[in-house]
Amino acid sequence: MTPEVTPGVTPGVMAPGICDSGPTHWQTLWEEREPGRFTRFSPSDWDRPQLDDWIAALDHAVRGVGRPPVIVAHSLSCLLVPLWADSVPDAAAVVTGALLVAPVDPDGPAFPAPAHEFRHRVRGRLPFACLVVGSQNDHYASPGWTRAFATELGARHVDAGAVGHINADSELADWPQGRVLLDDFIAGLGG
């Protein structure tokens, strides 16, 4: 079922990382705050991600919204978005942009072993606008790696401060800073 989104409000597709985003994660809280605006993509297995399945699930969610959404990705899904964009010829037409929060370094020591298929990532500019948000003390990626990742994608980078992996463990509640970043990003796109 396609969610009903208020006219003039850009819809969003939530793309959590491995193991999904739990009840106190900002992605979940944003969905609860605006029911119908955000659609969560639904791969077959959150804990043992299969790249083809995750790409298909993201594509299904994006196309199911009914109008071009902004993808709001966290952690492993920050690597998924460029892989998805590379696999579909009309990526620029079916999304408005992407907010990538706390991407994981696929060569880093904390990279989750079950996500090994995501190590071979696509390199190069995304065909749509993108904002990458990183943390100064994320154990999944150094600030330098996160900035380089943003540059590689042709994205703007924002340093969110020392807030860990920007997840529920960071105790950010509904992460008001993130909502401001999302709203400003969408406003900059003209949406």
Coordinates of C-alpha atoms in Angstrom, one line a residue:
M1 CA 0.0 0.0 0.0
T2 CA 1.4 3.4 -0.9
P3 CA 1.5 5.8 2.1
E4 CA -0.5 9.0 1.9
V5 CA 1.9 11.8 2.0
T6 CA 0.8 15.4 2.6
P7 CA 1.0 17.3 -0.7
G8 CA 4.1 19.5 -0.8
V9 CA 6.0 17.2 1.7
T10 CA 8.8 15.1 0.2
P11 CA 8.3 11.5 1.2
G12 CA 11.2 9.4 2.6
V13 CA 12.4 5.8 2.4
M14 CA 14.1 4.7 5.5
A15 CA 17.0 2.4 4.9
P16 CA 18.4 1.1 8.2
G17 CA 21.6 -0.8 8.5
I18 CA 22.3 -4.4 9.4
C19 CA 20.0 -5.7 12.2
D20 CA 17.4 -3.0 11.4
S21 CA 16.7 0.1 13.6
G22 CA 15.1 -0.7 16.9
P23 CA 12.3 1.1 18.7
T24 CA 14.6 3.9 20.2
H25 CA 16.6 4.5 17.0
W26 CA 15.9 8.0 15.4
Q27 CA 14.8 6.4 12.2
T28 CA 12.0 4.5 14.0
L29 CA 11.1 7.6 16.0
W30 CA 10.9 9.7 12.8
E31 CA 8.6 7.2 11.2
E32 CA 6.3 7.2 14.3
R33 CA 6.3 11.0 14.4
E34 CA 5.1 11.3 10.8
P35 CA 3.2 8.1 9.9
G36 CA 2.8 7.8 6.2
R37 CA 5.7 10.1 5.3
F38 CA 8.4 7.5 5.7
T39 CA 8.4 4.0 4.2
R40 CA 10.9 1.5 5.6
F41 CA 12.5 -0.8 3.1
S42 CA 12.1 -4.5 3.9
P43 CA 14.8 -6.9 2.9
S44 CA 14.3 -10.6 3.6
D45 CA 17.0 -10.8 6.3
W46 CA 18.2 -7.9 8.4
D47 CA 20.9 -9.9 10.2
R48 CA 22.6 -11.7 7.2
P49 CA 22.2 -9.2 4.4
Q50 CA 22.3 -10.4 0.8
L51 CA 23.3 -7.6 -1.6
D52 CA 20.8 -8.6 -4.4
D53 CA 18.0 -8.9 -1.9
W54 CA 18.8 -5.5 -0.3
I55 CA 19.0 -3.8 -3.7
A56 CA 15.7 -5.3 -4.7
A57 CA 14.1 -4.3 -1.4
L58 CA 15.3 -0.7 -1.7
D59 CA 14.2 -0.5 -5.3
H60 CA 10.7 -1.8 -4.4
A61 CA 10.4 0.7 -1.5
V62 CA 11.5 3.7 -3.7
R63 CA 9.2 2.8 -6.5
G64 CA 6.3 2.1 -4.2
V65 CA 6.1 5.6 -2.7
G66 CA 4.4 7.0 -5.8
R67 CA 6.6 10.0 -6.2
P68 CA 10.4 10.5 -5.9
P69 CA 11.4 10.2 -2.2
V70 CA 14.5 11.1 -0.3
I71 CA 16.3 8.0 0.9
V72 CA 17.3 8.2 4.6
A73 CA 20.0 5.6 5.0
H74 CA 22.0 4.6 8.1
S75 CA 25.2 2.6 8.5
L76 CA 25.4 -0.4 6.0
S77 CA 22.6 1.1 3.9
C78 CA 24.9 4.1 3.2
L79 CA 26.9 1.6 1.1
L80 CA 23.7 0.1 -0.3
V81 CA 22.5 3.4 -1.9
P82 CA 25.4 3.8 -4.4
L83 CA 25.1 0.1 -5.2
W84 CA 21.4 0.4 -5.9
A85 CA 21.9 3.6 -7.9
D86 CA 24.5 1.8 -10.1
S87 CA 22.1 -1.1 -10.7
V88 CA 19.1 0.9 -12.0
P89 CA 19.4 3.1 -15.0
D90 CA 16.7 5.6 -13.8
A91 CA 18.0 6.2 -10.3
A92 CA 18.1 10.0 -10.8
A93 CA 14.5 10.0 -11.9
V94 CA 13.0 7.9 -9.1
V95 CA 14.6 9.6 -6.1
T96 CA 15.0 13.2 -5.0
G97 CA 18.2 12.7 -3.1
A98 CA 19.8 10.8 -0.3
L99 CA 20.8 11.5 3.3
L100 CA 23.5 9.0 4.3
V101 CA 24.1 8.9 8.1
A102 CA 27.1 7.1 9.7
P103 CA 28.4 5.1 6.8
V104 CA 30.5 2.1 7.6
D105 CA 34.0 1.7 6.2
P106 CA 34.0 -1.7 4.4
D107 CA 37.7 -2.1 5.0
G108 CA 37.5 -1.1 8.7
P109 CA 38.1 -3.5 11.6
A110 CA 34.5 -3.1 12.8
F111 CA 32.8 -3.9 9.5
P112 CA 30.2 -6.7 10.1
A113 CA 31.3 -10.0 8.7
P114 CA 27.8 -11.0 7.5
A115 CA 27.8 -8.0 5.2
H116 CA 30.8 -9.1 3.2
E117 CA 29.0 -8.7 -0.2
F118 CA 28.8 -4.9 0.5
R119 CA 32.6 -4.6 0.7
H120 CA 32.9 -4.4 -3.1
R121 CA 31.2 -1.0 -3.4
V122 CA 30.6 1.3 -6.4
R123 CA 32.9 4.3 -6.6
G124 CA 32.0 7.5 -8.2
R125 CA 29.4 10.3 -8.1
L126 CA 25.8 9.6 -7.4
P127 CA 23.3 10.7 -10.1
F128 CA 21.3 12.6 -7.5
A129 CA 22.0 15.0 -4.6
C130 CA 23.4 13.5 -1.4
L131 CA 24.4 14.6 2.1
V132 CA 26.7 12.4 4.2
V133 CA 26.7 12.9 7.9
G134 CA 29.5 11.5 10.0
S135 CA 30.6 11.4 13.6
Q136 CA 34.0 12.3 15.2
N137 CA 34.0 9.0 17.2
D138 CA 32.2 6.4 15.2
H139 CA 33.9 3.0 15.6
Y140 CA 32.6 1.9 12.2
A141 CA 34.4 4.7 10.2
S142 CA 37.0 7.4 10.9
P143 CA 36.1 11.0 10.2
G144 CA 38.7 11.1 7.4
W145 CA 37.2 8.0 5.7
T146 CA 33.6 9.5 6.0
R147 CA 34.7 12.8 4.4
A148 CA 36.5 10.9 1.6
F149 CA 33.4 8.8 1.0
A150 CA 31.3 11.9 0.7
T151 CA 33.8 13.5 -1.7
E152 CA 33.8 10.3 -3.8
L153 CA 30.0 10.4 -4.1
G154 CA 30.0 14.1 -5.0
A155 CA 28.1 14.7 -1.7
R156 CA 28.3 17.4 0.9
H157 CA 29.7 16.3 4.2
V158 CA 28.5 17.3 7.7
D159 CA 30.3 16.5 10.9
A160 CA 27.7 15.8 13.6
G161 CA 30.2 16.0 16.5
A162 CA 31.2 13.2 18.8
V163 CA 28.0 11.2 18.7
G164 CA 29.2 7.6 18.2
H165 CA 27.5 5.7 15.4
I166 CA 24.5 8.0 15.4
N167 CA 22.2 5.2 16.5
A168 CA 20.1 4.3 19.6
D169 CA 23.3 3.6 21.6
S170 CA 24.2 7.3 21.0
E171 CA 21.1 8.3 23.1
L172 CA 20.1 10.9 20.6
A173 CA 16.3 10.2 21.0
D174 CA 14.7 11.5 17.8
W175 CA 17.9 13.3 16.8
P176 CA 16.7 16.8 16.3
Q177 CA 20.0 17.8 14.6
G178 CA 19.3 15.2 12.0
R179 CA 15.8 16.5 11.3
V180 CA 17.2 19.9 10.7
L181 CA 19.8 18.5 8.4
L182 CA 17.1 16.6 6.5
D183 CA 14.7 19.5 6.3
D184 CA 17.5 21.9 5.1
F185 CA 18.7 19.3 2.6
I186 CA 15.2 18.9 1.1
A187 CA 14.8 22.7 1.1
G188 CA 18.0 23.0 -0.9
L189 CA 16.6 20.6 -3.4
G190 CA 13.6 22.8 -3.9
G191 CA 11.3 20.2 -2.3

